[in-house]
Amino acid sequence: MNTKYSVILLKLGGGLLTDKNNPFSIREDIITSAVKQIVDANEKIILLHGGGSFGHPLAKKYSVSNGIDKSIPNQILGVAKTHHSMIKFNSYVIEQFLERNYPVLSIQTSSIFIKKSNTISLETLDVLETALDLKIMPILYGDIMLDKSGSFTILSGDEIILKLCESLKSYNISKVIFAMESDGLYKVDELESNNCKFLTECYSSELNNIILADLGQKIDVTGGIESKLTQIKKICELNIPVQLINGLTEGYIYKSLKNQRFNCTNILINE
Ligand code: IP8
Protein backbone atom coordinates (compact mmCIF):
# COMPACT_ATOMS: atom_id res chain seq x y z
CA MET A 1 0.00 0.00 0.00
CA ASN A 2 1.19 3.48 -0.81
CA THR A 3 1.41 5.46 2.48
CA LYS A 4 0.91 9.17 2.01
CA TYR A 5 3.29 11.58 3.73
CA SER A 6 2.02 14.57 5.66
CA VAL A 7 2.75 18.14 4.76
CA ILE A 8 2.01 21.42 6.54
CA LEU A 9 0.89 24.47 4.59
CA LEU A 10 2.29 27.65 6.13
CA LYS A 11 1.40 31.12 4.95
CA LEU A 12 3.46 34.07 6.09
CA GLY A 13 1.24 37.12 5.62
CA GLY A 14 2.54 39.90 3.40
CA GLY A 15 1.62 42.42 6.09
CA LEU A 16 3.83 40.50 8.51
CA LEU A 17 6.89 40.33 6.27
CA THR A 18 6.74 43.85 4.87
CA ASP A 19 5.73 47.29 5.98
CA LYS A 20 2.49 47.65 4.03
CA ASN A 21 2.51 51.43 4.50
CA ASN A 22 5.85 51.81 2.71
CA PRO A 23 6.06 50.35 -0.80
CA PHE A 24 8.84 47.80 -1.35
CA SER A 25 9.93 47.68 2.28
CA ILE A 26 10.99 44.40 3.87
CA ARG A 27 10.84 43.74 7.62
CA GLU A 28 14.21 42.04 7.67
CA ASP A 29 14.19 41.06 11.34
CA ILE A 30 10.78 39.39 11.04
CA ILE A 31 11.80 37.46 7.93
CA THR A 32 15.10 36.40 9.53
CA SER A 33 13.26 35.11 12.58
CA ALA A 34 10.57 33.30 10.55
CA VAL A 35 13.17 31.64 8.32
CA LYS A 36 15.23 30.51 11.34
CA GLN A 37 12.16 28.97 12.98
CA ILE A 38 11.18 27.11 9.81
CA VAL A 39 14.74 25.82 9.32
CA ASP A 40 14.95 24.74 12.99
CA ALA A 41 11.60 22.95 12.80
CA ASN A 42 12.75 21.05 9.69
CA GLU A 43 9.27 19.70 8.87
CA LYS A 44 7.78 18.91 5.46
CA ILE A 45 6.21 22.22 4.51
CA ILE A 46 4.81 24.07 1.54
CA LEU A 47 5.52 27.72 2.24
CA LEU A 48 3.50 30.63 0.87
CA HIS A 49 3.84 34.33 1.35
CA GLY A 50 1.59 37.24 0.58
CA GLY A 51 2.18 40.38 -1.43
CA GLY A 52 2.54 43.00 1.29
CA SER A 53 4.13 46.23 0.16
CA PHE A 54 5.55 44.54 -2.96
CA GLY A 55 2.22 43.38 -4.35
CA HIS A 56 -0.74 45.36 -3.08
CA PRO A 57 0.22 48.98 -3.88
CA LEU A 58 1.08 48.13 -7.53
CA ALA A 59 -1.95 45.85 -7.91
CA LYS A 60 -4.13 48.67 -6.60
CA LYS A 61 -2.51 51.34 -8.78
CA TYR A 62 -3.24 49.31 -11.94
CA SER A 63 -6.48 47.78 -10.68
CA VAL A 64 -5.14 44.32 -11.52
CA SER A 65 -7.67 42.35 -9.46
CA ASN A 66 -10.59 43.85 -11.40
CA GLY A 67 -9.30 42.61 -14.74
CA ILE A 68 -8.65 44.32 -18.03
CA ASP A 69 -9.80 47.92 -18.28
CA LYS A 70 -8.70 49.87 -21.34
CA SER A 71 -9.35 53.17 -19.58
CA ILE A 72 -6.45 52.55 -17.15
CA PRO A 73 -3.19 53.91 -18.60
CA ASN A 74 -0.41 51.29 -18.96
CA GLN A 75 -2.47 48.64 -17.18
CA ILE A 76 -0.85 45.70 -18.99
CA LEU A 77 2.58 47.04 -18.11
CA GLY A 78 1.32 47.36 -14.53
CA VAL A 79 0.41 43.66 -14.49
CA ALA A 80 3.97 42.80 -15.56
CA LYS A 81 5.42 45.18 -12.96
CA THR A 82 3.26 43.70 -10.20
CA HIS A 83 4.49 40.22 -11.05
CA HIS A 84 8.12 41.33 -11.23
CA SER A 85 7.85 43.06 -7.88
CA MET A 86 6.64 39.79 -6.36
CA ILE A 87 9.57 37.96 -7.95
CA LYS A 88 11.97 40.40 -6.25
CA PHE A 89 10.28 39.91 -2.88
CA ASN A 90 10.20 36.15 -3.31
CA SER A 91 13.91 36.12 -4.29
CA TYR A 92 14.72 37.84 -1.01
CA VAL A 93 12.84 35.15 0.92
CA ILE A 94 14.46 32.36 -1.11
CA GLU A 95 17.94 33.80 -0.44
CA GLN A 96 17.35 33.78 3.31
CA PHE A 97 16.79 30.02 3.20
CA LEU A 98 19.70 29.30 0.87
CA GLU A 99 22.05 31.33 3.08
CA ARG A 100 21.17 28.85 5.82
CA ASN A 101 21.82 25.94 3.44
CA TYR A 102 18.14 24.99 3.45
CA PRO A 103 16.89 23.65 0.09
CA VAL A 104 13.96 25.62 -1.29
CA LEU A 105 12.43 26.06 -4.72
CA SER A 106 10.53 29.10 -5.89
CA ILE A 107 7.40 28.01 -7.76
CA GLN A 108 6.04 30.79 -9.89
CA THR A 109 2.35 30.99 -9.09
CA SER A 110 1.40 32.72 -12.35
CA SER A 111 3.04 29.89 -14.35
CA ILE A 112 1.00 27.08 -12.80
CA PHE A 113 -2.35 28.82 -12.15
CA ILE A 114 -4.67 30.28 -14.79
CA LYS A 115 -8.27 31.44 -14.68
CA LYS A 116 -10.57 29.51 -17.04
CA SER A 117 -14.33 29.98 -17.35
CA ASN A 118 -14.28 31.98 -14.13
CA THR A 119 -12.61 29.27 -12.08
CA ILE A 120 -9.04 28.98 -10.82
CA SER A 121 -7.24 26.17 -12.60
CA LEU A 122 -4.07 24.61 -11.16
CA GLU A 123 -2.38 23.32 -14.29
CA THR A 124 0.22 21.04 -12.73
CA LEU A 125 1.12 19.69 -9.32
CA ASP A 126 4.05 17.65 -10.61
CA VAL A 127 6.74 20.23 -9.85
CA LEU A 128 5.46 20.83 -6.35
CA GLU A 129 5.02 17.19 -5.41
CA THR A 130 8.35 16.19 -6.93
CA ALA A 131 10.09 18.96 -4.99
CA LEU A 132 8.53 17.64 -1.77
CA ASP A 133 9.64 14.10 -2.67
CA LEU A 134 13.19 15.45 -3.01
CA LYS A 135 12.97 17.19 0.42
CA ILE A 136 13.00 20.61 -1.21
CA MET A 137 10.58 23.10 0.33
CA PRO A 138 8.41 24.68 -2.38
CA ILE A 139 7.71 28.39 -1.91
CA LEU A 140 4.76 30.03 -3.66
CA TYR A 141 3.40 33.55 -3.33
CA GLY A 142 0.42 35.75 -4.10
CA ASP A 143 0.81 36.84 -7.71
CA ILE A 144 -0.99 38.00 -10.83
CA MET A 145 -3.01 35.29 -12.60
CA LEU A 146 -3.82 35.40 -16.28
CA ASP A 147 -7.38 34.74 -17.40
CA LYS A 148 -7.91 32.73 -20.61
CA SER A 149 -10.79 34.99 -21.54
CA GLY A 150 -8.19 37.69 -22.28
CA SER A 151 -7.85 39.28 -18.89
CA PHE A 152 -6.06 38.87 -15.57
CA THR A 153 -6.57 39.14 -11.85
CA ILE A 154 -4.72 38.68 -8.56
CA LEU A 155 -4.42 35.27 -6.93
CA SER A 156 -3.90 35.63 -3.20
CA GLY A 157 -1.80 33.30 -1.07
CA ASP A 158 -5.00 32.28 0.74
CA GLU A 159 -6.67 31.23 -2.52
CA ILE A 160 -3.56 29.24 -3.46
CA ILE A 161 -3.76 27.42 -0.12
CA LEU A 162 -7.39 26.42 -0.68
CA LYS A 163 -6.62 25.21 -4.19
CA LEU A 164 -3.69 23.14 -2.89
CA CYS A 165 -5.89 21.68 -0.14
CA GLU A 166 -8.39 20.62 -2.82
CA SER A 167 -5.81 19.29 -5.27
CA LEU A 168 -2.80 17.74 -3.54
CA LYS A 169 -2.81 14.00 -4.24
CA SER A 170 0.37 12.38 -2.98
CA TYR A 171 0.45 14.24 0.33
CA ASN A 172 -1.96 14.58 3.26
CA ILE A 173 -2.22 18.12 4.58
CA SER A 174 -1.98 17.84 8.37
CA LYS A 175 -2.78 21.49 9.00
CA VAL A 176 -2.79 24.96 7.55
CA ILE A 177 -1.07 27.76 9.48
CA PHE A 178 -1.64 31.45 8.84
CA ALA A 179 1.07 33.59 10.46
CA MET A 180 -0.29 37.10 10.85
CA GLU A 181 0.27 40.22 12.92
CA SER A 182 -2.15 39.37 15.71
CA ASP A 183 -2.61 36.38 18.02
CA GLY A 184 -5.69 35.25 16.08
CA LEU A 185 -9.37 36.11 16.18
CA TYR A 186 -11.04 38.40 18.67
CA LYS A 187 -14.80 38.45 18.99
CA VAL A 188 -17.06 41.21 20.23
CA ASP A 189 -20.55 40.79 21.71
CA GLU A 190 -22.06 43.39 19.43
CA LEU A 191 -20.95 45.72 16.65
CA GLU A 192 -19.00 48.82 17.77
CA SER A 193 -18.43 47.27 21.19
CA ASN A 194 -14.95 47.70 22.69
CA ASN A 195 -15.24 44.51 24.69
CA CYS A 196 -13.22 42.00 22.74
CA LYS A 197 -12.56 38.44 23.76
CA PHE A 198 -9.72 36.37 22.37
CA LEU A 199 -10.76 33.08 20.77
CA THR A 200 -8.35 30.22 21.45
CA GLU A 201 -10.68 27.80 19.70
CA CYS A 202 -13.57 28.18 17.39
CA TYR A 203 -15.54 25.66 15.32
CA SER A 204 -15.57 26.49 11.64
CA SER A 205 -19.38 26.51 11.71
CA GLU A 206 -19.25 29.30 14.32
CA LEU A 207 -17.33 31.58 11.99
CA ASN A 208 -20.60 32.59 10.32
CA ASN A 209 -22.15 33.76 13.55
CA ILE A 210 -19.44 35.60 15.45
CA ILE A 211 -18.77 39.32 15.17
CA LEU A 212 -15.05 39.83 14.81
CA ALA A 213 -13.29 42.80 16.32
CA ASP A 214 -12.02 45.20 13.66
CA LEU A 215 -8.35 45.55 14.53
CA GLY A 216 -7.65 47.98 11.70
CA GLN A 217 -6.86 47.09 8.11
CA LYS A 218 -4.14 48.19 5.76
CA ILE A 219 -4.50 48.29 1.99
CA ASP A 220 -5.33 44.85 0.71
CA VAL A 221 -6.62 44.22 -2.78
CA THR A 222 -7.50 40.62 -2.00
CA GLY A 223 -10.05 41.26 0.70
CA GLY A 224 -8.34 41.12 4.12
CA ILE A 225 -9.70 39.10 7.01
CA GLU A 226 -13.21 38.51 5.59
CA SER A 227 -11.88 36.84 2.50
CA LYS A 228 -9.41 34.87 4.67
CA LEU A 229 -12.33 33.55 6.76
CA THR A 230 -14.16 32.47 3.61
CA GLN A 231 -11.10 30.47 2.56
CA ILE A 232 -10.70 29.05 6.09
CA LYS A 233 -14.29 27.76 6.15
CA LYS A 234 -13.71 25.99 2.84
CA ILE A 235 -10.41 24.50 4.07
CA CYS A 236 -12.17 23.15 7.18
CA GLU A 237 -14.87 21.60 4.96
CA LEU A 238 -12.02 19.48 3.55
CA ASN A 239 -11.32 18.25 7.12
CA ILE A 240 -8.09 20.16 7.46
CA PRO A 241 -7.55 22.07 10.74
CA VAL A 242 -6.43 25.69 10.58
CA GLN A 243 -4.33 27.63 13.06
CA LEU A 244 -4.08 31.43 13.13
CA ILE A 245 -0.86 32.52 14.82
CA ASN A 246 1.07 35.65 15.63
CA GLY A 247 4.18 35.72 13.46
CA LEU A 248 5.54 38.70 15.39
CA THR A 249 6.04 36.70 18.57
CA GLU A 250 9.41 34.98 18.60
CA GLY A 251 9.07 31.20 18.58
CA TYR A 252 5.38 30.90 17.66
CA ILE A 253 6.02 29.71 14.11
CA TYR A 254 8.35 26.99 15.43
CA LYS A 255 5.85 25.97 18.14
CA SER A 256 3.05 25.76 15.62
CA LEU A 257 5.12 23.62 13.24
CA LYS A 258 6.02 21.33 16.15
CA ASN A 259 2.43 21.16 17.45
CA GLN A 260 3.39 22.70 20.80
CA ARG A 261 0.94 24.68 22.94
CA PHE A 262 0.89 28.48 22.78
CA ASN A 263 -1.56 31.34 22.48
CA CYS A 264 -3.29 31.25 19.10
CA THR A 265 -6.68 30.61 17.48
CA ASN A 266 -7.42 27.03 16.47
CA ILE A 267 -10.21 26.59 13.97
CA LEU A 268 -11.71 23.21 14.69
CA ILE A 269 -13.52 20.97 12.28
CA ASN A 270 -17.16 20.21 13.01
CA GLU A 271 -17.94 16.55 13.60
O1 IP8 B 1 -1.13 39.15 0.05
C1 IP8 B 1 -1.61 39.25 -3.05
O2 IP8 B 1 -1.42 38.13 -2.23
P1 IP8 B 1 -1.94 38.15 -0.72
C2 IP8 B 1 -0.54 39.32 -4.13
O3 IP8 B 1 -1.76 36.74 -0.23
C3 IP8 B 1 -0.49 40.60 -4.87
O4 IP8 B 1 -3.40 38.54 -0.74
C4 IP8 B 1 0.35 40.60 -6.07
C5 IP8 B 1 -1.14 41.68 -4.53
PDB file of C-alpha atoms in Angstrom, residues 83-184:
ATOM      1  CA  HIS A  83       4.493  40.218 -11.051  1.00  0.00           C
ATOM      2  CA  HIS A  84       8.123  41.331 -11.229  1.00  0.00           C
ATOM      3  CA  SER A  85       7.851  43.063  -7.885  1.00  0.00           C
ATOM      4  CA  MET A  86       6.637  39.792  -6.357  1.00  0.00           C
ATOM      5  CA  ILE A  87       9.570  37.962  -7.955  1.00  0.00           C
ATOM      6  CA  LYS A  88      11.972  40.399  -6.246  1.00  0.00           C
ATOM      7  CA  PHE A  89      10.283  39.911  -2.880  1.00  0.00           C
ATOM      8  CA  ASN A  90      10.204  36.152  -3.314  1.00  0.00           C
ATOM      9  CA  SER A  91      13.907  36.122  -4.290  1.00  0.00           C
ATOM     10  CA  TYR A  92      14.724  37.836  -1.015  1.00  0.00           C
ATOM     11  CA  VAL A  93      12.836  35.146   0.924  1.00  0.00           C
ATOM     12  CA  ILE A  94      14.462  32.364  -1.111  1.00  0.00           C
ATOM     13  CA  GLU A  95      17.936  33.798  -0.444  1.00  0.00           C
ATOM     14  CA  GLN A  96      17.347  33.779   3.309  1.00  0.00           C
ATOM     15  CA  PHE A  97      16.795  30.021   3.201  1.00  0.00           C
ATOM     16  CA  LEU A  98      19.700  29.298   0.874  1.00  0.00           C
ATOM     17  CA  GLU A  99      22.051  31.327   3.080  1.00  0.00           C
ATOM     18  CA  ARG A 100      21.170  28.848   5.825  1.00  0.00           C
ATOM     19  CA  ASN A 101      21.821  25.943   3.440  1.00  0.00           C
ATOM     20  CA  TYR A 102      18.143  24.989   3.446  1.00  0.00           C
ATOM     21  CA  PRO A 103      16.893  23.648   0.091  1.00  0.00           C
ATOM     22  CA  VAL A 104      13.957  25.622  -1.287  1.00  0.00           C
ATOM     23  CA  LEU A 105      12.430  26.057  -4.722  1.00  0.00           C
ATOM     24  CA  SER A 106      10.526  29.099  -5.892  1.00  0.00           C
ATOM     25  CA  ILE A 107       7.403  28.013  -7.761  1.00  0.00           C
ATOM     26  CA  GLN A 108       6.040  30.790  -9.891  1.00  0.00           C
ATOM     27  CA  THR A 109       2.350  30.990  -9.086  1.00  0.00           C
ATOM     28  CA  SER A 110       1.403  32.717 -12.354  1.00  0.00           C
ATOM     29  CA  SER A 111       3.037  29.888 -14.348  1.00  0.00           C
ATOM     30  CA  ILE A 112       0.998  27.079 -12.797  1.00  0.00           C
ATOM     31  CA  PHE A 113      -2.353  28.816 -12.147  1.00  0.00           C
ATOM     32  CA  ILE A 114      -4.673  30.278 -14.793  1.00  0.00           C
ATOM     33  CA  LYS A 115      -8.269  31.441 -14.676  1.00  0.00           C
ATOM     34  CA  LYS A 116     -10.566  29.512 -17.041  1.00  0.00           C
ATOM     35  CA  SER A 117     -14.329  29.980 -17.345  1.00  0.00           C
ATOM     36  CA  ASN A 118     -14.284  31.984 -14.125  1.00  0.00           C
ATOM     37  CA  THR A 119     -12.607  29.265 -12.079  1.00  0.00           C
ATOM     38  CA  ILE A 120      -9.044  28.977 -10.822  1.00  0.00           C
ATOM     39  CA  SER A 121      -7.237  26.170 -12.596  1.00  0.00           C
ATOM     40  CA  LEU A 122      -4.071  24.615 -11.155  1.00  0.00           C
ATOM     41  CA  GLU A 123      -2.382  23.324 -14.295  1.00  0.00           C
ATOM     42  CA  THR A 124       0.220  21.044 -12.726  1.00  0.00           C
ATOM     43  CA  LEU A 125       1.124  19.686  -9.320  1.00  0.00           C
ATOM     44  CA  ASP A 126       4.047  17.647 -10.610  1.00  0.00           C
ATOM     45  CA  VAL A 127       6.735  20.232  -9.849  1.00  0.00           C
ATOM     46  CA  LEU A 128       5.461  20.827  -6.345  1.00  0.00           C
ATOM     47  CA  GLU A 129       5.019  17.188  -5.407  1.00  0.00           C
ATOM     48  CA  THR A 130       8.348  16.187  -6.933  1.00  0.00           C
ATOM     49  CA  ALA A 131      10.090  18.959  -4.992  1.00  0.00           C
ATOM     50  CA  LEU A 132       8.532  17.638  -1.773  1.00  0.00           C
ATOM     51  CA  ASP A 133       9.644  14.100  -2.669  1.00  0.00           C
ATOM     52  CA  LEU A 134      13.193  15.454  -3.008  1.00  0.00           C
ATOM     53  CA  LYS A 135      12.965  17.195   0.416  1.00  0.00           C
ATOM     54  CA  ILE A 136      13.004  20.611  -1.212  1.00  0.00           C
ATOM     55  CA  MET A 137      10.582  23.103   0.331  1.00  0.00           C
ATOM     56  CA  PRO A 138       8.408  24.677  -2.378  1.00  0.00           C
ATOM     57  CA  ILE A 139       7.715  28.389  -1.908  1.00  0.00           C
ATOM     58  CA  LEU A 140       4.761  30.030  -3.663  1.00  0.00           C
ATOM     59  CA  TYR A 141       3.401  33.549  -3.328  1.00  0.00           C
ATOM     60  CA  GLY A 142       0.417  35.752  -4.096  1.00  0.00           C
ATOM     61  CA  ASP A 143       0.806  36.838  -7.710  1.00  0.00           C
ATOM     62  CA  ILE A 144      -0.989  37.996 -10.830  1.00  0.00           C
ATOM     63  CA  MET A 145      -3.014  35.294 -12.597  1.00  0.00           C
ATOM     64  CA  LEU A 146      -3.819  35.404 -16.280  1.00  0.00           C
ATOM     65  CA  ASP A 147      -7.380  34.742 -17.404  1.00  0.00           C
ATOM     66  CA  LYS A 148      -7.912  32.727 -20.609  1.00  0.00           C
ATOM     67  CA  SER A 149     -10.786  34.986 -21.541  1.00  0.00           C
ATOM     68  CA  GLY A 150      -8.188  37.689 -22.278  1.00  0.00           C
ATOM     69  CA  SER A 151      -7.851  39.281 -18.891  1.00  0.00           C
ATOM     70  CA  PHE A 152      -6.064  38.869 -15.566  1.00  0.00           C
ATOM     71  CA  THR A 153      -6.572  39.144 -11.845  1.00  0.00           C
ATOM     72  CA  ILE A 154      -4.717  38.683  -8.559  1.00  0.00           C
ATOM     73  CA  LEU A 155      -4.423  35.273  -6.931  1.00  0.00           C
ATOM     74  CA  SER A 156      -3.895  35.627  -3.198  1.00  0.00           C
ATOM     75  CA  GLY A 157      -1.799  33.299  -1.066  1.00  0.00           C
ATOM     76  CA  ASP A 158      -5.003  32.279   0.745  1.00  0.00           C
ATOM     77  CA  GLU A 159      -6.669  31.225  -2.522  1.00  0.00           C
ATOM     78  CA  ILE A 160      -3.555  29.241  -3.462  1.00  0.00           C
ATOM     79  CA  ILE A 161      -3.763  27.416  -0.124  1.00  0.00           C
ATOM     80  CA  LEU A 162      -7.389  26.422  -0.684  1.00  0.00           C
ATOM     81  CA  LYS A 163      -6.621  25.211  -4.194  1.00  0.00           C
ATOM     82  CA  LEU A 164      -3.688  23.139  -2.885  1.00  0.00           C
ATOM     83  CA  CYS A 165      -5.894  21.683  -0.144  1.00  0.00           C
ATOM     84  CA  GLU A 166      -8.388  20.622  -2.817  1.00  0.00           C
ATOM     85  CA  SER A 167      -5.813  19.294  -5.269  1.00  0.00           C
ATOM     86  CA  LEU A 168      -2.798  17.743  -3.536  1.00  0.00           C
ATOM     87  CA  LYS A 169      -2.812  13.999  -4.240  1.00  0.00           C
ATOM     88  CA  SER A 170       0.366  12.385  -2.984  1.00  0.00           C
ATOM     89  CA  TYR A 171       0.452  14.244   0.330  1.00  0.00           C
ATOM     90  CA  ASN A 172      -1.958  14.580   3.263  1.00  0.00           C
ATOM     91  CA  ILE A 173      -2.215  18.121   4.583  1.00  0.00           C
ATOM     92  CA  SER A 174      -1.984  17.837   8.366  1.00  0.00           C
ATOM     93  CA  LYS A 175      -2.777  21.486   9.000  1.00  0.00           C
ATOM     94  CA  VAL A 176      -2.789  24.963   7.545  1.00  0.00           C
ATOM     95  CA  ILE A 177      -1.069  27.756   9.478  1.00  0.00           C
ATOM     96  CA  PHE A 178      -1.645  31.449   8.837  1.00  0.00           C
ATOM     97  CA  ALA A 179       1.067  33.586  10.464  1.00  0.00           C
ATOM     98  CA  MET A 180      -0.287  37.104  10.847  1.00  0.00           C
ATOM     99  CA  GLU A 181       0.272  40.220  12.919  1.00  0.00           C
ATOM    100  CA  SER A 182      -2.147  39.375  15.714  1.00  0.00           C
ATOM    101  CA  ASP A 183      -2.607  36.383  18.016  1.00  0.00           C
ATOM    102  CA  GLY A 184      -5.688  35.248  16.085  1.00  0.00           C
TER     103      GLY A 184
END
